[in-house]
Coordinates of C-alpha atoms in Angstrom, one line a residue:
M1090 CA -39.0 68.0 -184.6
T1091 CA -41.9 70.3 -183.9
D1092 CA -42.3 68.7 -180.4
I1093 CA -38.6 69.1 -179.6
A1094 CA -38.7 72.7 -180.9
G1095 CA -41.6 73.6 -178.7
A1096 CA -40.2 71.7 -175.7
S1097 CA -36.8 73.4 -175.9
F1098 CA -38.3 76.9 -175.9
G1099 CA -40.6 75.9 -173.0
L1100 CA -37.5 74.6 -171.1
V1101 CA -35.8 78.0 -171.3
G1102 CA -39.0 79.8 -170.4
T1103 CA -39.4 77.6 -167.3
A1104 CA -35.8 78.2 -166.3
V1105 CA -36.3 81.9 -166.5
G1106 CA -39.4 81.6 -164.3
E1107 CA -37.4 79.6 -161.7
L1108 CA -34.7 82.2 -161.7
Q1109 CA -37.2 85.0 -161.1
A1110 CA -38.9 83.1 -158.3
E1111 CA -35.6 82.6 -156.5
I1112 CA -35.5 86.4 -155.8
G1113 CA -39.1 86.5 -154.6
E1114 CA -40.8 87.4 -157.9
Q1115 CA -44.0 85.6 -158.9
H1116 CA -43.2 82.7 -161.2
P1117 CA -44.3 84.1 -164.6
G1118 CA -46.6 82.3 -166.9
V1119 CA -44.9 80.7 -169.9
V1120 CA -46.6 80.0 -173.2
V1121 CA -45.0 78.4 -176.3
D1122 CA -46.4 78.4 -179.9
R1123 CA -45.3 75.1 -181.6
R1124 CA -45.8 76.5 -185.1
I1125 CA -43.6 79.6 -184.5
A1126 CA -41.1 77.3 -182.8
S1127 CA -40.9 75.2 -185.9
G1128 CA -40.3 78.4 -187.9
W1129 CA -37.4 79.3 -185.7
F1130 CA -35.8 75.9 -186.2
R1131 CA -35.5 76.2 -190.0
L1132 CA -32.4 76.6 -192.0
P1133 CA -31.1 79.0 -193.2
L1134 CA -31.2 80.0 -189.6
G1135 CA -34.3 81.9 -188.5
P1136 CA -36.0 84.1 -187.4
S1137 CA -35.1 87.0 -189.8
L1138 CA -36.4 87.6 -193.3
P1139 CA -34.4 90.1 -195.4
L1140 CA -36.7 92.5 -197.2
G1141 CA -34.2 93.4 -200.0
S1142 CA -30.9 92.2 -201.2
P1143 CA -28.9 91.2 -198.1
L1144 CA -25.7 93.1 -197.4
I1145 CA -23.9 89.8 -196.9
S1146 CA -23.8 86.7 -199.1
P1147 CA -25.7 83.7 -197.8
I1148 CA -24.0 80.4 -197.4
P1149 CA -24.1 78.4 -200.7
A1150 CA -26.8 75.8 -200.6
N1151 CA -25.1 73.1 -202.5
L1152 CA -21.4 73.0 -201.6
D1153 CA -19.5 70.2 -203.3
F1154 CA -18.0 69.0 -200.0
F1155 CA -21.2 69.3 -198.0
T1156 CA -22.9 66.2 -199.4
E1157 CA -23.3 62.5 -199.1
L1158 CA -21.5 59.9 -201.3
P1159 CA -22.4 56.3 -202.1
T1160 CA -20.1 53.5 -200.8
A1161 CA -19.3 50.1 -202.1
D1162 CA -21.7 48.4 -199.7
D1163 CA -24.8 50.3 -200.7
R1164 CA -24.5 52.8 -197.8
W1165 CA -23.7 56.5 -197.8
L1166 CA -20.9 58.6 -196.4
R1167 CA -21.8 62.1 -195.3
L1168 CA -19.2 64.8 -195.7
H1169 CA -19.1 68.1 -193.7
G1170 CA -16.8 70.3 -195.7
V1171 CA -18.4 73.7 -195.4
F1172 CA -15.2 75.3 -194.0
K1173 CA -11.9 75.5 -195.8
S1174 CA -10.0 73.6 -193.1
A1175 CA -12.6 70.8 -193.1
R1176 CA -12.3 70.4 -196.9
A1177 CA -8.5 70.2 -196.5
R1178 CA -8.8 67.4 -193.9
I1179 CA -11.2 65.4 -196.1
A1180 CA -8.8 65.6 -199.0
S1181 CA -5.6 64.9 -197.0
S1182 CA -7.2 61.9 -195.2
L1183 CA -7.4 60.3 -198.6
G1184 CA -4.2 61.6 -200.1
V1185 CA -5.9 63.4 -203.0
P1186 CA -6.3 67.1 -204.0
E1187 CA -9.5 69.0 -203.0
D1188 CA -11.4 67.5 -205.9
I1189 CA -14.8 66.1 -205.0
H1190 CA -14.7 63.7 -208.0
Q1191 CA -11.5 62.0 -206.8
V1192 CA -12.9 61.8 -203.2
A1193 CA -16.2 60.3 -204.5
E1194 CA -14.3 57.7 -206.6
I1195 CA -12.4 56.5 -203.5
V1196 CA -15.5 56.4 -201.4
R1197 CA -17.5 54.5 -204.0
E1198 CA -14.9 51.8 -204.0
S1199 CA -14.7 51.5 -200.2
K1200 CA -16.9 50.0 -197.5
A1201 CA -18.7 52.6 -195.4
D1202 CA -17.2 51.7 -192.0
D1203 CA -13.7 51.4 -193.4
I1204 CA -13.6 54.7 -195.2
E1205 CA -15.3 56.5 -192.3
Q1206 CA -12.6 55.3 -189.9
Q1207 CA -9.8 56.2 -192.3
M1208 CA -11.1 59.7 -192.8
V1209 CA -11.9 60.3 -189.1
D1210 CA -8.4 59.1 -188.2
G1211 CA -7.2 61.8 -190.7
G1212 CA -9.2 64.5 -188.9
A1213 CA -12.1 64.7 -191.4
I1214 CA -15.6 65.3 -190.3
V1215 CA -17.6 62.5 -191.9
A1216 CA -20.2 59.9 -190.9
A1217 CA -21.4 56.6 -192.5
S1218 CA -25.1 56.1 -192.6
R1219 CA -26.7 53.8 -190.1
T1220 CA -30.1 52.8 -188.9
T1221 CA -31.3 53.9 -185.5
D1222 CA -31.1 50.3 -184.2
E1223 CA -27.5 50.0 -185.5
W1224 CA -26.6 53.2 -183.6
L1225 CA -28.3 52.2 -180.4
E1226 CA -26.6 48.8 -180.4
S1227 CA -23.1 50.1 -181.2
P1228 CA -20.5 50.7 -178.4
A1229 CA -20.6 54.4 -179.1
G1230 CA -24.4 54.5 -179.1
R1231 CA -24.7 52.5 -175.8
A1232 CA -22.1 54.8 -174.2
V1233 CA -24.0 58.0 -175.2
E1234 CA -27.4 56.7 -174.2
A1235 CA -26.0 55.8 -170.7
E1236 CA -25.1 59.5 -170.2
P1237 CA -27.6 61.9 -168.7
L1238 CA -29.1 64.5 -171.0
A1239 CA -27.4 67.2 -169.0
A1240 CA -24.4 66.0 -166.9
V1241 CA -24.2 68.5 -164.0
T1242 CA -21.4 69.0 -161.5
D1243 CA -21.6 71.5 -158.6
H1244 CA -18.6 73.3 -157.3
P1245 CA -18.8 74.8 -153.8
A1246 CA -18.0 78.5 -153.9
S1247 CA -19.2 81.9 -152.8
G1248 CA -18.8 85.6 -153.6
S1249 CA -21.2 86.4 -156.4
T1250 CA -23.4 89.4 -155.8
W1251 CA -25.3 89.3 -159.2
R1252 CA -29.0 89.0 -159.0
P1253 CA -31.7 89.0 -161.8
T1254 CA -33.6 92.1 -162.7
P1255 CA -37.4 91.8 -163.0
Q1256 CA -38.6 92.1 -166.7
R1257 CA -35.0 92.0 -168.0
P1258 CA -33.6 89.1 -165.9
L1259 CA -30.0 88.8 -167.2
T1260 CA -29.1 92.5 -167.1
G1261 CA -25.5 92.9 -165.8
L1262 CA -24.6 89.2 -166.5
K1263 CA -21.3 88.6 -168.4
V1264 CA -21.2 85.6 -170.7
L1265 CA -18.0 84.5 -172.5
D1266 CA -18.9 82.8 -175.8
L1267 CA -16.4 80.3 -177.3
T1268 CA -18.9 78.6 -179.5
R1269 CA -19.1 77.6 -183.2
V1270 CA -21.6 77.0 -185.9
I1271 CA -25.1 76.6 -184.4
A1272 CA -25.8 74.8 -181.1
G1273 CA -23.6 77.0 -178.8
P1274 CA -24.3 80.2 -180.6
V1275 CA -28.1 79.7 -180.4
G1276 CA -27.8 79.1 -176.7
T1277 CA -25.8 82.3 -176.0
R1278 CA -28.0 84.2 -178.4
F1279 CA -31.0 83.5 -176.2
L1280 CA -29.1 84.7 -173.1
A1281 CA -28.5 87.9 -175.0
A1282 CA -32.2 88.2 -175.6
L1283 CA -32.7 88.2 -171.9
G1284 CA -30.3 91.1 -171.4
A1285 CA -26.9 89.4 -170.8
E1286 CA -23.7 90.9 -172.2
V1287 CA -22.4 88.1 -174.5
L1288 CA -18.9 88.5 -175.7
R1289 CA -18.0 86.0 -178.5
L1290 CA -14.3 85.5 -179.1
D1291 CA -12.7 84.1 -182.3
R1292 CA -9.1 83.9 -183.3
P1293 CA -8.1 85.8 -186.5
G1294 CA -8.5 83.6 -189.5
S1295 CA -10.8 81.1 -187.8
D1296 CA -13.2 79.1 -190.0
E1297 CA -16.3 81.2 -189.3
S1298 CA -14.5 84.6 -189.3
I1299 CA -13.3 84.2 -192.9
T1300 CA -16.7 83.0 -194.3
H1301 CA -20.0 84.8 -194.7
V1302 CA -20.7 84.2 -191.0
G1303 CA -17.9 86.7 -190.1
H1304 CA -19.8 89.5 -191.6
G1305 CA -22.6 89.2 -189.0
A1306 CA -24.8 86.2 -189.2
E1307 CA -28.1 85.4 -187.5
Q1308 CA -26.5 83.4 -184.7
V1309 CA -24.6 86.4 -183.4
L1310 CA -27.6 88.6 -182.9
G1311 CA -27.4 90.6 -179.7
K1312 CA -23.7 89.8 -179.1
R1313 CA -20.4 91.6 -179.2
W1314 CA -17.8 89.8 -181.4
A1315 CA -14.1 90.3 -180.9
Y1316 CA -10.8 88.7 -182.1
L1317 CA -8.6 87.1 -179.5
D1318 CA -6.0 84.5 -180.2
L1319 CA -5.9 82.1 -177.2
K1320 CA -2.8 80.4 -178.6
T1321 CA -0.7 83.4 -177.9
S1322 CA 0.6 84.4 -174.4
E1323 CA -1.1 87.8 -174.7
G1324 CA -4.4 86.3 -175.8
I1325 CA -4.6 83.7 -173.0
S1326 CA -3.6 86.4 -170.5
Q1327 CA -6.5 88.6 -171.6
F1328 CA -8.8 85.6 -171.7
K1329 CA -8.0 84.9 -168.0
R1330 CA -8.8 88.5 -167.2
L1331 CA -12.1 88.3 -168.9
L1332 CA -12.9 84.9 -167.3
A1333 CA -12.2 86.4 -163.8
E1334 CA -15.1 88.8 -164.3
A1335 CA -17.4 86.4 -166.2
D1336 CA -20.5 84.7 -164.8
V1337 CA -21.0 82.2 -167.6
L1338 CA -18.6 80.4 -170.0
V1339 CA -20.1 78.6 -173.0
H1340 CA -17.8 76.6 -175.3
G1341 CA -18.1 74.2 -178.1
Y1342 CA -14.6 73.7 -179.5
R1343 CA -13.5 70.3 -180.8
P1344 CA -13.3 67.8 -177.9
G1345 CA -10.3 68.7 -175.7
G1346 CA -9.7 71.9 -177.6
I1347 CA -10.2 74.4 -174.8
D1348 CA -8.4 72.2 -172.3
E1349 CA -5.3 72.3 -174.4
L1350 CA -5.3 76.1 -174.0
I1351 CA -6.4 76.3 -170.3
S1352 CA -7.4 73.4 -168.2
E1353 CA -10.7 73.0 -166.4
D1354 CA -9.0 73.1 -163.0
E1355 CA -7.4 76.4 -164.0
R1356 CA -10.6 77.9 -165.3
R1357 CA -12.3 76.9 -162.0
A1358 CA -9.5 78.4 -159.9
I1359 CA -9.8 81.7 -161.7
K1360 CA -13.5 81.9 -161.2
P1361 CA -14.7 79.4 -158.6
D1362 CA -18.5 80.3 -159.0
L1363 CA -18.4 80.1 -162.8
I1364 CA -21.3 78.5 -164.6
E1365 CA -19.6 76.6 -167.4
V1366 CA -21.7 75.0 -170.2
S1367 CA -20.3 72.9 -173.1
A1368 CA -21.4 70.6 -175.9
R1369 CA -19.8 67.9 -178.0
A1370 CA -20.9 65.9 -180.9
Y1371 CA -20.7 62.3 -179.6
G1372 CA -20.9 62.5 -175.8
W1373 CA -18.3 62.5 -173.1
T1374 CA -17.7 58.7 -172.7
G1375 CA -17.2 55.8 -175.0
P1376 CA -15.1 55.2 -178.1
W1377 CA -16.4 58.2 -180.0
A1378 CA -16.1 60.8 -177.3
M1379 CA -13.2 62.7 -179.0
R1380 CA -14.8 62.5 -182.5
R1381 CA -15.7 65.7 -184.2
G1382 CA -19.1 66.3 -185.6
F1383 CA -22.0 68.6 -186.4
D1384 CA -25.8 68.1 -186.5
T1385 CA -25.9 66.7 -190.0
I1386 CA -23.0 64.4 -189.3
V1387 CA -24.6 63.1 -186.1
Q1388 CA -27.9 62.5 -187.8
F1389 CA -26.2 60.1 -190.2
S1390 CA -24.4 58.3 -187.4
T1391 CA -27.4 57.9 -185.2
G1392 CA -29.9 56.8 -187.9
L1393 CA -32.0 59.9 -188.1
A1394 CA -31.0 60.5 -191.7
N1395 CA -32.1 57.0 -192.6
A1396 CA -35.3 57.4 -190.7
T1397 CA -36.1 60.7 -192.5
Q1398 CA -35.6 59.0 -195.9
S1399 CA -38.0 56.2 -194.8
W1400 CA -40.5 58.7 -193.5
A1401 CA -40.5 60.6 -196.8
L1402 CA -40.8 57.5 -198.9
E1403 CA -43.9 56.3 -197.0
D1404 CA -45.9 59.1 -198.6
P1405 CA -43.7 60.6 -201.4
E1406 CA -46.6 62.7 -202.9
N1407 CA -46.8 64.7 -199.7
R1408 CA -43.3 64.3 -198.1
V1409 CA -40.9 65.2 -200.9
P1410 CA -39.2 67.3 -201.8
L1411 CA -37.5 67.8 -198.5
Y1412 CA -35.7 71.1 -198.0
I1413 CA -32.1 71.3 -196.9
N1414 CA -30.6 74.8 -196.3
G1415 CA -33.5 76.2 -198.3
S1416 CA -33.0 74.0 -201.4
P1417 CA -35.4 71.1 -202.4
V1418 CA -34.0 67.6 -202.3
D1419 CA -35.5 64.2 -203.0
A1420 CA -35.5 61.1 -200.8
S1421 CA -33.2 59.0 -203.0
R1422 CA -30.7 58.8 -200.2
P1423 CA -30.6 59.3 -196.4
R1424 CA -31.4 63.0 -195.6
H1425 CA -31.1 64.9 -192.4
T1426 CA -34.3 66.3 -191.0
A1427 CA -35.9 69.4 -192.6
V1428 CA -34.6 71.4 -189.6
E1429 CA -31.3 70.9 -187.7
G1430 CA -33.2 70.0 -184.5
L1431 CA -30.3 68.5 -182.7
D1432 CA -28.3 71.7 -182.9
L1433 CA -31.2 74.0 -182.1
A1434 CA -32.7 72.0 -179.3
T1435 CA -29.3 71.5 -177.7
G1436 CA -28.7 75.2 -178.0
H1437 CA -31.8 76.0 -176.0
M1438 CA -30.8 73.4 -173.5
I1439 CA -27.5 75.2 -173.2
A1440 CA -29.3 78.4 -172.4
A1441 CA -31.6 76.8 -169.9
A1442 CA -28.6 75.2 -168.2
A1443 CA -26.8 78.5 -167.8
I1444 CA -30.0 80.0 -166.3
R1445 CA -30.5 77.1 -164.0
G1446 CA -26.8 77.3 -163.0
L1447 CA -27.5 80.9 -162.0
T1448 CA -30.4 79.8 -159.9
K1449 CA -28.2 77.3 -158.1
R1450 CA -25.6 79.9 -157.5
I1451 CA -28.1 82.3 -155.9
R1452 CA -29.2 79.6 -153.6
S1453 CA -25.8 78.3 -152.5
G1454 CA -23.1 80.4 -154.0
A1455 CA -21.9 77.3 -155.9
G1456 CA -20.7 77.3 -159.5
S1457 CA -21.5 74.4 -161.8
T1458 CA -20.5 72.6 -164.9
W1459 CA -23.0 71.4 -167.5
K1460 CA -22.2 69.0 -170.4
F1461 CA -24.4 68.2 -173.4
S1462 CA -23.9 66.3 -176.7
L1463 CA -25.7 66.3 -180.0
A1464 CA -25.7 62.5 -180.0
R1465 CA -27.4 62.4 -176.6
T1466 CA -30.1 64.7 -177.9
A1467 CA -30.5 62.4 -180.9
S1468 CA -30.9 59.4 -178.6
M1469 CA -33.7 61.3 -176.8
V1470 CA -35.4 62.0 -180.2
I1471 CA -35.1 58.4 -181.3
R1472 CA -36.5 57.0 -178.0
D1473 CA -39.2 59.6 -177.4
A1474 CA -40.5 60.0 -181.0
R1475 CA -44.1 58.9 -181.2
N1476 CA -46.0 57.6 -184.3
T1477 CA -49.1 59.6 -183.5
D1478 CA -51.1 62.3 -185.2
P1479 CA -48.8 65.3 -185.3
G1480 CA -51.6 67.8 -185.5
R1481 CA -52.1 70.4 -188.3
D1482 CA -49.6 70.6 -191.1
I1483 CA -46.7 73.0 -190.5
R1484 CA -44.7 74.0 -193.6
I1485 CA -41.6 76.1 -193.2
P1486 CA -40.6 78.8 -193.7
I1487 CA -43.7 80.1 -192.0
D1488 CA -45.2 83.5 -192.9
G1489 CA -45.4 85.3 -189.5
P1490 CA -46.5 86.5 -187.1
W1491 CA -43.8 89.2 -187.3
E1492 CA -42.4 91.7 -184.8
D1493 CA -44.1 95.1 -185.2
R1494 CA -41.0 96.8 -186.5
I1495 CA -38.3 96.6 -189.1
F1496 CA -34.7 95.9 -188.0
S1497 CA -31.4 96.9 -189.6
G1498 CA -28.2 95.0 -189.7
P1499 CA -25.9 93.1 -192.0
F1500 CA -29.0 91.5 -193.7
G1501 CA -30.3 94.9 -194.8
P1502 CA -33.9 95.8 -193.7
T1503 CA -35.2 92.8 -192.0
R1504 CA -38.5 91.5 -190.5
R1505 CA -38.2 89.1 -187.6
L1506 CA -40.6 86.4 -186.4
I1507 CA -41.9 86.9 -182.9
F1508 CA -40.4 84.7 -180.3
P1509 CA -42.0 81.3 -179.9
V1510 CA -42.0 81.6 -176.1
A1511 CA -43.8 84.3 -174.2
I1512 CA -42.6 84.8 -170.6
E1513 CA -45.0 86.9 -168.6
N1514 CA -43.7 90.4 -167.9
T1515 CA -40.4 89.5 -169.6
P1516 CA -40.0 90.9 -173.1
L1517 CA -37.4 89.1 -175.2
F1518 CA -35.4 91.2 -177.6
W1519 CA -31.8 91.9 -178.7
E1520 CA -30.3 95.2 -178.0
R1521 CA -27.5 94.9 -180.6
P1522 CA -27.7 93.9 -184.3
A1523 CA -25.5 91.0 -185.6
E1524 CA -22.1 92.5 -185.9
R1525 CA -19.0 91.7 -188.0
V1526 CA -16.3 89.8 -186.3
G1527 CA -13.7 92.1 -184.9
S1528 CA -16.2 95.0 -184.5
S1529 CA -15.8 94.8 -180.7
S1530 CA -12.7 94.8 -178.4
P1531 CA -12.1 91.8 -176.2
I1532 CA -13.1 93.7 -173.0
W1533 CA -16.2 93.9 -170.9
T1534 CA -18.2 97.1 -171.5
F1535 CA -19.0 97.6 -167.8

């Protein structure tokens, strides 16, 4: 996880350097600190440290429906019921009330693969535990591994006049953000740190808007956050107007979700030189391509949770307790890694893809489409992990180094870790604090 954290920040830094070089600037030096990168990958999401009582309530660490349950065949079923709608789908898929005890009883009497399929068919976000070998040998695993890490399609076009600005490269760039939870928001957050105007859109009553996230969470630092209901004629009309002026569109709705609102062909017709970047849970081909999922769910499916448990039990005196969302846990069951590395690494790949898409557009005028998946990132981790000396011990949360100022925002007074990547002559910072959903209007500011 430390390696993938450092590499993902290095990838973005390199992409920025390529963009700068495209306009004749000297390619900047890029330096990454692996220890600080590890600190940024922690959950609750880094890099901020509230100095007093936060003005918003943090997400509860031990939600009843955000857990793993034993099955009849000595495996585990991971539930992802953080959001109200997800809890409702878990319960309805089993025909029971939203009572975790009744859910657990049914799961305990069922085989893992059978109950997983039943609940997935009912729209629930769950995953049965598997080993890495079982995942790689499954039809879904083979399909995902055959995909490229970044699937890229170029679209011949012309007309864009935007160019990067030395020292603040993405100034004047417009980014439409239709992302959720962690991977996509982390990607667009990095674009904001480079000067882009990032406009995140959520429909009124969306899962994240009605939770603590809607009050201004870490993943919306630097962005504007507006309500816009794309399921209404007025909302989709305004979205089309925004898209016509956008340079980048990043989305992470459930598979097929955005296409039900506006097709890819129509998006491309509105903005031919658009750079569009998206991510799914389980890839774009194969039997699980349309399955919903999040980092912790994908880790159970792909065997990373089993591998983390095995790793911890090899040296229990030094490797437990593990920490999940800031709370200690044992290794009595499969556990996802101490950081949500699939989400965060994929998020930085999303940012790098957007930047490399801009470089392509400067060269040829062409737009491009970039596709990622958490499962494909997991496959990379599984295949490229090395059983070697990891270097000095890194325990998170890390204590600095910190920025030389105190920040205000929904967390109250806050210290912030310095960025793990230093790009020569290109300071990274957010011009806006994290704002409450609906604080902005769904229009561009310039």
